[in-house]
Coordinates of C-alpha atoms (C1' of nucleotides) in Angstrom, one line a residue:
Chain A
M1 CA 125.5 126.1 114.8
N2 CA 123.9 125.2 111.6
A3 CA 124.1 127.8 109.0
R4 CA 120.7 128.8 107.7
H5 CA 118.4 127.5 110.4
N6 CA 116.0 130.2 109.5
P7 CA 113.8 129.6 106.5
V8 CA 116.0 131.5 104.0
I9 CA 113.3 133.2 102.2
K10 CA 114.1 136.8 101.6
T11 CA 114.2 138.1 98.1
T12 CA 116.8 140.7 98.7
E13 CA 117.0 143.5 96.2
D14 CA 120.4 142.4 94.9
G15 CA 118.9 139.1 93.9
Q16 CA 120.7 136.8 96.4
E17 CA 119.1 134.4 98.8
N18 CA 115.8 134.3 97.1
Y19 CA 115.2 130.6 97.6
I20 CA 111.5 129.6 97.4
P21 CA 110.5 126.1 98.5
A22 CA 109.4 123.7 95.8
P23 CA 105.7 123.4 96.9
S24 CA 105.4 127.1 97.0
R25 CA 107.0 127.4 93.5
K26 CA 104.6 125.0 92.0
R27 CA 101.6 126.7 93.5
L28 CA 102.8 130.1 92.4
V29 CA 103.3 129.1 88.8
R30 CA 99.9 127.5 88.8
L31 CA 98.4 130.6 90.4
A32 CA 99.9 132.8 87.7
M33 CA 98.1 130.9 85.0
L34 CA 94.8 131.2 87.0
L35 CA 95.3 135.0 87.5
G36 CA 95.7 135.3 83.7
Q37 CA 92.2 134.1 83.2
Q38 CA 90.7 136.3 85.9
K39 CA 88.7 139.4 85.1
K40 CA 88.8 140.9 88.6
Q41 CA 91.3 143.6 89.2
K42 CA 92.0 142.8 92.8
M43 CA 91.7 139.5 94.6
T44 CA 92.1 138.5 98.3
S45 CA 93.9 135.5 99.5
S46 CA 90.5 134.0 100.5
E47 CA 89.2 134.4 97.0
M48 CA 92.3 132.6 95.6
A49 CA 91.8 129.9 98.2
A50 CA 88.2 129.3 97.1
L51 CA 89.4 129.1 93.5
T52 CA 92.3 126.7 94.1
G53 CA 91.3 124.7 97.1
W54 CA 94.5 125.8 98.9
N55 CA 94.5 127.2 102.4
R56 CA 94.5 131.0 102.4
T57 CA 97.5 131.3 104.8
V58 CA 99.5 129.2 102.4
I59 CA 98.7 131.5 99.6
R60 CA 99.7 134.5 101.6
R61 CA 103.0 132.8 102.5
D62 CA 103.7 131.9 98.9
I63 CA 103.2 135.5 97.9
Y64 CA 105.3 136.6 100.8
F65 CA 108.2 134.5 99.3
L66 CA 108.1 136.7 96.2
G67 CA 109.1 139.6 98.4
I68 CA 106.6 142.0 97.0
H69 CA 104.1 144.1 98.9
N70 CA 101.2 145.1 96.9
G71 CA 98.3 143.9 98.9
V72 CA 97.9 145.2 102.4
S73 CA 94.3 145.1 103.5
N74 CA 92.9 145.4 100.0
G75 CA 93.7 142.2 98.4
Y76 CA 96.3 141.7 95.8
D77 CA 96.5 143.5 92.4
V78 CA 96.0 140.7 90.0
A79 CA 98.1 142.1 87.2
V80 CA 101.0 143.1 89.4
L81 CA 101.0 139.8 91.2
R82 CA 100.9 137.8 88.0
A83 CA 103.7 139.8 86.5
E84 CA 105.8 139.3 89.5
I85 CA 105.4 135.6 89.5
C86 CA 106.3 135.5 85.8
R87 CA 109.3 137.6 86.4
T88 CA 110.5 135.4 89.3
F89 CA 110.3 132.2 87.4
G90 CA 111.3 133.4 84.0
I91 CA 107.9 132.7 82.6
A92 CA 107.3 134.4 79.3
E93 CA 104.1 136.5 79.4
Q94 CA 103.6 135.6 75.8
G95 CA 103.7 132.0 74.7
V96 CA 107.3 131.1 74.0
H97 CA 108.1 127.9 76.0
A98 CA 108.3 125.3 73.2
F99 CA 107.5 121.7 73.7
C100 CA 107.1 118.6 71.6
V101 CA 105.2 115.3 71.6
V102 CA 107.3 112.2 71.1
G103 CA 105.4 109.1 70.0
L104 CA 102.5 109.6 67.7
G105 CA 100.3 106.6 68.5
N106 CA 96.7 107.0 69.5
L107 CA 97.5 109.1 72.5
G108 CA 100.2 111.2 70.9
T109 CA 98.1 112.0 67.9
A110 CA 95.2 112.9 70.1
L111 CA 97.5 115.3 72.0
L112 CA 98.6 116.8 68.7
D113 CA 95.1 117.4 67.5
D114 CA 93.8 118.6 70.8
F115 CA 93.4 122.3 70.1
S116 CA 93.6 123.2 73.7
I117 CA 97.1 121.9 74.0
S118 CA 98.8 125.1 72.9
G119 CA 97.8 127.6 75.4
G120 CA 99.1 130.0 78.0
V121 CA 102.8 130.2 77.9
F122 CA 103.3 126.9 76.1
F123 CA 103.7 126.3 72.4
L124 CA 103.6 123.0 70.7
A125 CA 106.5 123.1 68.3
A126 CA 106.9 119.6 66.9
G127 CA 105.8 116.0 66.9
F128 CA 108.1 113.0 66.6
D129 CA 107.5 109.4 65.6
S130 CA 109.9 106.6 64.8
N131 CA 107.6 105.4 62.0
M132 CA 108.6 107.7 59.1
N133 CA 105.4 106.8 57.2
R134 CA 103.3 108.1 60.0
T135 CA 105.0 111.5 60.2
E136 CA 104.4 111.8 56.5
I137 CA 100.8 110.6 56.4
L138 CA 99.5 112.3 59.5
K139 CA 98.0 115.7 58.9
S140 CA 98.7 118.3 61.5
S141 CA 99.2 122.0 61.9
V142 CA 102.3 121.1 63.9
P143 CA 105.4 120.0 62.0
L144 CA 106.2 116.3 62.3
F145 CA 109.6 114.7 62.1
P146 CA 111.0 111.2 62.3
T147 CA 112.5 110.4 65.7
L148 CA 115.9 110.2 63.9
D149 CA 115.9 113.9 63.8
L150 CA 115.1 114.3 67.5
E151 CA 118.4 115.8 68.6
E152 CA 118.7 118.2 65.7
K153 CA 115.2 119.5 65.8
I154 CA 115.1 120.0 69.6
K155 CA 118.2 122.2 69.2
S156 CA 117.0 124.1 66.2
L157 CA 113.5 124.7 67.5
N158 CA 114.6 125.5 71.0
I159 CA 112.4 122.9 72.5
E160 CA 112.4 123.0 76.3
Y161 CA 109.9 120.3 77.3
A162 CA 108.8 117.0 75.9
V163 CA 105.6 115.0 76.2
L164 CA 106.4 111.3 76.1
S165 CA 103.7 109.1 74.6
V166 CA 105.8 106.3 73.2
P167 CA 105.3 102.6 74.0
D168 CA 106.4 101.8 77.5
E169 CA 109.4 99.7 76.4
K170 CA 110.9 102.6 74.5
A171 CA 110.3 105.1 77.2
Q172 CA 113.7 105.0 78.9
F173 CA 115.6 104.9 75.6
I174 CA 113.9 108.0 74.3
T175 CA 114.2 109.7 77.7
D176 CA 118.0 109.2 77.6
R177 CA 118.1 110.9 74.2
L178 CA 116.0 113.8 75.4
V179 CA 118.1 114.3 78.4
R180 CA 121.2 114.4 76.3
C181 CA 119.6 117.1 74.3
G182 CA 119.3 119.2 77.4
I183 CA 115.5 118.9 77.8
K184 CA 114.2 120.6 80.9
G185 CA 111.3 118.4 81.7
I186 CA 109.3 115.4 80.6
V187 CA 105.5 114.9 80.9
N188 CA 105.5 111.1 81.1
Y189 CA 102.3 109.6 79.7
T190 CA 103.8 106.1 79.7
N191 CA 103.3 103.9 82.7
T192 CA 107.0 103.3 83.4
F193 CA 109.4 104.9 85.9
L194 CA 111.9 107.1 84.1
S195 CA 115.3 107.6 85.5
V196 CA 116.7 111.1 84.8
P197 CA 119.6 113.0 86.3
R198 CA 119.0 115.7 88.9
G199 CA 117.8 118.9 87.4
V200 CA 115.5 117.3 84.8
G201 CA 111.9 117.4 85.7
V202 CA 109.6 114.4 85.3
E203 CA 105.9 114.4 86.0
N204 CA 104.1 111.1 85.6
A205 CA 100.7 111.4 84.0
G206 CA 100.1 107.9 82.6
T207 CA 96.6 106.8 83.4
I208 CA 97.6 103.6 85.3
T209 CA 100.3 105.4 87.2
V210 CA 98.0 108.1 88.3
L211 CA 95.2 105.7 89.2
T212 CA 97.7 103.8 91.2
K213 CA 98.7 106.8 93.2
M214 CA 95.1 107.5 93.9
I215 CA 94.4 104.2 95.5
A216 CA 96.4 105.4 98.4
T217 CA 94.4 108.6 98.9
Chain B
M1 CA 102.5 118.4 126.5
N2 CA 101.3 117.7 123.0
A3 CA 99.7 114.4 122.5
R4 CA 101.4 112.4 119.8
H5 CA 104.6 114.3 119.4
N6 CA 106.1 111.0 118.3
P7 CA 105.5 110.0 114.7
V8 CA 102.4 107.9 115.2
I9 CA 103.5 105.1 113.1
K10 CA 102.9 101.8 114.8
T11 CA 100.7 99.2 113.2
T12 CA 99.4 97.6 116.3
E13 CA 98.0 94.1 116.0
D14 CA 94.6 95.3 116.9
G15 CA 94.4 97.6 114.0
Q16 CA 94.5 100.9 115.7
E17 CA 96.9 103.7 115.2
N18 CA 98.2 102.4 111.8
Y19 CA 98.5 105.8 110.2
I20 CA 100.9 105.9 107.3
P21 CA 101.8 109.3 105.9
A22 CA 100.5 110.2 102.4
P23 CA 103.9 110.2 100.6
S24 CA 104.7 106.8 102.0
R25 CA 101.3 105.4 101.0
K26 CA 101.7 106.6 97.4
R27 CA 105.2 105.1 97.2
L28 CA 104.0 101.8 98.7
V29 CA 101.2 101.4 96.3
R30 CA 103.4 102.2 93.4
L31 CA 106.0 99.7 94.7
A32 CA 103.4 97.0 94.9
M33 CA 102.7 97.4 91.2
L34 CA 106.4 97.1 90.5
L35 CA 106.9 94.1 92.6
G36 CA 104.2 92.4 90.7
Q37 CA 106.3 92.7 87.6
Q38 CA 109.4 91.3 89.2
K39 CA 110.8 87.9 88.7
K40 CA 113.2 87.9 91.6
Q41 CA 112.1 86.2 94.8
K42 CA 113.9 88.5 97.1
M43 CA 114.8 92.1 96.8
T44 CA 116.8 94.5 99.0
S45 CA 115.9 98.1 99.6
S46 CA 118.9 99.1 97.5
E47 CA 117.6 97.2 94.5
M48 CA 114.2 98.8 94.9
A49 CA 115.9 102.1 95.2
A50 CA 117.7 101.6 91.9
L51 CA 114.4 100.6 90.3
T52 CA 112.4 103.5 91.5
G53 CA 114.8 106.3 92.0
W54 CA 113.9 106.7 95.7
N55 CA 116.3 106.7 98.5
R56 CA 116.8 103.3 100.1
T57 CA 116.2 104.6 103.6
V58 CA 112.9 106.0 102.6
I59 CA 111.9 102.6 101.2
R60 CA 112.9 100.8 104.4
R61 CA 110.9 103.4 106.3
D62 CA 107.9 102.9 104.1
I63 CA 108.0 99.2 104.6
Y64 CA 108.5 99.7 108.3
F65 CA 105.2 101.6 108.4
L66 CA 103.5 98.4 107.2
G67 CA 104.5 96.8 110.5
I68 CA 105.8 93.6 109.0
H69 CA 109.1 92.0 109.5
N70 CA 110.1 89.8 106.6
G71 CA 113.4 91.1 105.6
V72 CA 116.2 91.0 108.1
S73 CA 119.6 91.0 106.4
N74 CA 118.3 89.1 103.4
G75 CA 116.3 91.6 101.5
Y76 CA 112.5 91.4 101.4
D77 CA 110.4 88.5 100.1
V78 CA 108.8 90.0 97.1
A79 CA 105.6 88.1 97.2
V80 CA 105.0 88.6 100.9
L81 CA 105.8 92.3 100.7
R82 CA 103.5 92.8 97.8
A83 CA 100.7 90.9 99.4
E84 CA 101.0 92.9 102.6
I85 CA 100.8 96.2 100.7
C86 CA 97.8 95.0 98.9
R87 CA 96.1 94.0 102.1
T88 CA 96.9 97.2 103.8
F89 CA 95.4 99.4 101.1
G90 CA 92.6 97.1 100.1
I91 CA 94.1 96.5 96.6
A92 CA 92.7 93.6 94.9
E93 CA 95.4 91.2 93.8
Q94 CA 93.4 90.4 90.7
G95 CA 92.1 93.2 88.5
V96 CA 88.9 94.4 89.9
H97 CA 89.1 98.1 90.4
A98 CA 86.8 99.4 87.7
F99 CA 87.2 102.8 86.1
C100 CA 85.6 104.7 83.2
V101 CA 86.6 107.3 80.7
V102 CA 84.2 110.3 80.5
G103 CA 84.5 112.4 77.4
L104 CA 85.3 110.6 74.1
G105 CA 86.9 113.3 72.1
N106 CA 90.4 112.8 70.6
L107 CA 92.0 112.2 73.9
G108 CA 89.3 110.1 75.4
T109 CA 89.0 107.8 72.4
A110 CA 92.8 107.4 72.4
L111 CA 92.7 106.4 76.0
L112 CA 90.0 103.8 75.2
D113 CA 91.9 102.3 72.4
D114 CA 95.1 102.3 74.2
F115 CA 95.5 98.6 74.9
S116 CA 97.9 99.2 77.7
I117 CA 95.3 101.0 79.7
S118 CA 93.7 98.0 81.3
G119 CA 96.5 96.5 83.3
G120 CA 97.5 95.6 86.8
V121 CA 94.6 96.0 89.2
F122 CA 92.6 98.4 87.0
F123 CA 89.9 97.5 84.6
L124 CA 88.4 99.8 82.1
A125 CA 84.7 99.2 82.4
A126 CA 83.0 101.9 80.4
G127 CA 83.3 105.0 78.3
F128 CA 80.8 107.9 78.3
D129 CA 80.1 110.8 75.9
S130 CA 77.4 113.3 75.8
N131 CA 77.1 112.9 72.0
M132 CA 74.9 109.9 71.6
N133 CA 75.9 109.4 68.0
R134 CA 79.5 109.1 69.0
T135 CA 78.8 106.3 71.6
E136 CA 77.0 104.4 68.8
I137 CA 79.5 105.0 66.0
L138 CA 82.7 104.5 67.9
K139 CA 84.0 100.9 67.8
S140 CA 85.5 99.8 71.0
S141 CA 85.9 96.6 73.1
V142 CA 84.7 98.7 76.0
P143 CA 81.0 99.4 76.4
L144 CA 80.1 103.0 75.6
F145 CA 77.1 104.9 77.0
P146 CA 75.6 108.4 76.7
T147 CA 76.6 110.6 79.6
L148 CA 72.9 110.7 80.4
D149 CA 73.3 107.2 81.9
L150 CA 76.4 108.1 83.9
E151 CA 74.8 107.8 87.3
E152 CA 73.1 104.5 86.5
K153 CA 76.0 102.8 84.9
I154 CA 78.5 103.9 87.6
K155 CA 76.3 102.2 90.1
S156 CA 75.6 99.1 88.2
L157 CA 79.1 98.5 87.0
N158 CA 80.7 99.3 90.3
I159 CA 82.9 101.9 88.9
E160 CA 85.3 103.4 91.4
Y161 CA 87.5 105.8 89.4
A162 CA 86.9 108.1 86.5
V163 CA 89.2 109.5 83.8
L164 CA 88.0 112.9 82.8
S165 CA 88.7 114.0 79.3
V166 CA 85.8 116.3 78.6
P167 CA 86.1 119.8 77.3
D168 CA 87.4 122.2 80.0
E169 CA 84.2 124.1 80.4
K170 CA 82.3 120.9 81.3
A171 CA 84.8 119.6 83.7
Q172 CA 83.3 120.9 86.9
F173 CA 79.8 119.9 86.0
I174 CA 80.7 116.4 85.2
T175 CA 82.9 116.2 88.3
D176 CA 79.9 117.2 90.5
R177 CA 77.9 114.4 89.0
L178 CA 80.7 111.9 89.5
V179 CA 81.1 113.0 93.1
R180 CA 77.4 112.5 93.7
C181 CA 77.8 108.9 92.4
G182 CA 80.3 108.3 95.1
I183 CA 83.4 108.2 92.8
K184 CA 86.6 107.6 94.7
G185 CA 88.9 109.5 92.5
I186 CA 89.3 111.4 89.2
V187 CA 92.2 111.5 86.8
N188 CA 91.8 115.0 85.5
Y189 CA 93.1 115.3 81.9
T190 CA 91.4 118.7 81.5
N191 CA 93.4 121.7 82.3
T192 CA 91.0 123.1 84.9
F193 CA 91.0 123.1 88.7
L194 CA 88.4 120.7 90.0
S195 CA 86.7 121.3 93.3
V196 CA 85.8 118.1 95.1
P197 CA 84.8 117.4 98.7
R198 CA 87.4 115.9 101.1
G199 CA 87.8 112.2 100.6
V200 CA 87.6 112.3 96.8
G201 CA 91.0 112.1 95.1
V202 CA 92.0 114.2 92.2
E203 CA 95.2 113.9 90.2
N204 CA 95.8 116.5 87.6
A205 CA 97.3 115.1 84.4
G206 CA 96.4 117.6 81.7
T207 CA 99.4 118.4 79.6
I208 CA 99.3 122.2 80.2
T209 CA 98.7 121.8 83.9
V210 CA 101.6 119.4 84.2
L211 CA 103.9 121.5 82.1
T212 CA 103.0 124.4 84.3
K213 CA 104.0 122.6 87.4
M214 CA 107.3 121.7 85.8
I215 CA 108.3 125.2 85.0
A216 CA 108.9 125.7 88.7
T217 CA 111.3 122.7 89.0
Chain C
dC1 C1' 87.3 145.9 110.6
dA2 C1' 88.9 142.9 107.2
dA3 C1' 92.9 142.5 104.8
dT4 C1' 98.1 141.5 104.5
dG5 C1' 102.8 140.6 106.5
dT6 C1' 105.5 137.8 109.4
dG7 C1' 108.0 135.5 113.6
dA8 C1' 107.4 131.5 115.9
dA9 C1' 105.3 127.1 116.8
dA10 C1' 103.6 122.9 115.2
dC11 C1' 103.6 119.5 112.1
dC12 C1' 105.3 116.2 108.9
dA13 C1' 108.8 113.7 106.1
dT14 C1' 113.4 112.4 105.2
dT15 C1' 117.8 111.1 106.5
dC16 C1' 121.3 109.7 109.9
dA17 C1' 123.4 106.5 112.7
dC18 C1' 123.8 102.5 114.7
dA19 C1' 122.1 98.1 117.1
dG20 C1' 121.0 93.5 115.9
dC21 C1' 120.7 89.7 112.9
dA22 C1' 121.7 86.0 109.2
Chain D
dT1 C1' 129.8 91.8 106.0
dG2 C1' 125.7 93.5 104.2
dC3 C1' 121.2 93.7 105.3
dT4 C1' 116.9 95.3 108.0
dG5 C1' 114.7 97.8 111.9
dT6 C1' 114.3 101.9 114.3
dG7 C1' 115.1 106.0 117.7
dA8 C1' 116.7 110.4 117.2
dA9 C1' 118.2 114.4 114.6
dT10 C1' 117.4 117.2 110.8
dG11 C1' 115.2 119.7 107.4
dG12 C1' 111.4 121.6 105.3
dT13 C1' 106.3 123.2 105.0
dT14 C1' 102.2 124.6 106.9
dT15 C1' 99.6 126.8 110.3
dC16 C1' 98.9 129.8 114.2
dA17 C1' 98.6 134.1 116.2
dC18 C1' 99.0 138.7 116.1
dA19 C1' 100.9 143.3 114.9
dT20 C1' 100.1 146.4 111.2
dT21 C1' 97.8 148.9 107.8
dG22 C1' 94.3 151.1 104.5

DNA sequence: CAATGTGAAACCATTCACAGCA
DNA sequence: TGCTGTGAATGGTTTCACATTG
């Protein structure tokens, strides 16, 4: 009676019907990063479980969604698995997903300076601040621009993601501008709710917001 | 045949069986914070939906889990609702949940300085760094201690939550120490997986980790 | 035998649909 | 009429259980 009452999971060879549920997607992408840091050549689902804290059945199911078969009774080939996840989600194996930091107050500047921030497949391409003095005075290996140029630079530098560390009261305003530029996702270090259209990702990472969530654990 | 095939949701007056699902719990706590900033005396589920981006039915259901009835056909009484959420989750109405920042590098220091960080029900009670010089040199309105004193200070200051901004390679080591102190939850600004026993909350808020999750959106 | 692969069951969360109330 | 309260239906994710395979 209802179309698709079965899980709709097959990755058919012609590319249709390869829907993977959101929780699985997130785990898989995270797993890919982890596999990249691994020296072992083969890993079992149990080993991955130990490493991630996830249940081993869930890991097997996630991998099953990919539609590959490179593991039976020996564990999975780390390189093959990682490559397949990258292929499935369009993750570049070399670092080409550009992102920017908007708002160079204490937090934003710290993020800029933090050497570890460019890593894996992400590449910090720019910083923005509304205070033009600040973008001129701050020293950074990353190019800094006034927020005036936000739209132009996001286009020209092919920036896909933004880290938002502006004052709370400007958060929604900047978000709207980012959305209009076609940003794919925002890491929200402010402690406000952001409203974005469907299709734009938001992850709330502000200290208070996150602490708040944790109270309910 | 199976015990509890019904949703197990009733808050009975004698306090048993008041299980609330995790997603609802998180939303409710977040909602309480928001209600605290509201000037209106009554709010409908639709208004809350507009404010949060959540579906209005989900909000009504969440409130339903609380087992109170203060809304019919008029919207909910903001103060009553907020008080009830606080009571249910043991949230202090005044700011008494103490937390600390561990690791005072760029990011940690920025978090310390960030004025907005103490707010709502959370109170920044201490900062820790393994570099004793740094804890002496840094100026801050928050007391700073060497990480040596972590255990002692967490006890004496009644610290419940920790913000982790140490270098990645120290993350698990510090986490283990925090767990042994009975910490309730950790906001993880490093980009590592933390392994903690059941009952301790972890929320990953490191830029790369969060960007990674977002790729799969 | 210890691993994956996988249909089916169980579980959990969201949404529908509507009764009842101000 | 517009709101909450709520049983029931739906939809989605995890887990079980076991056949299969190296």
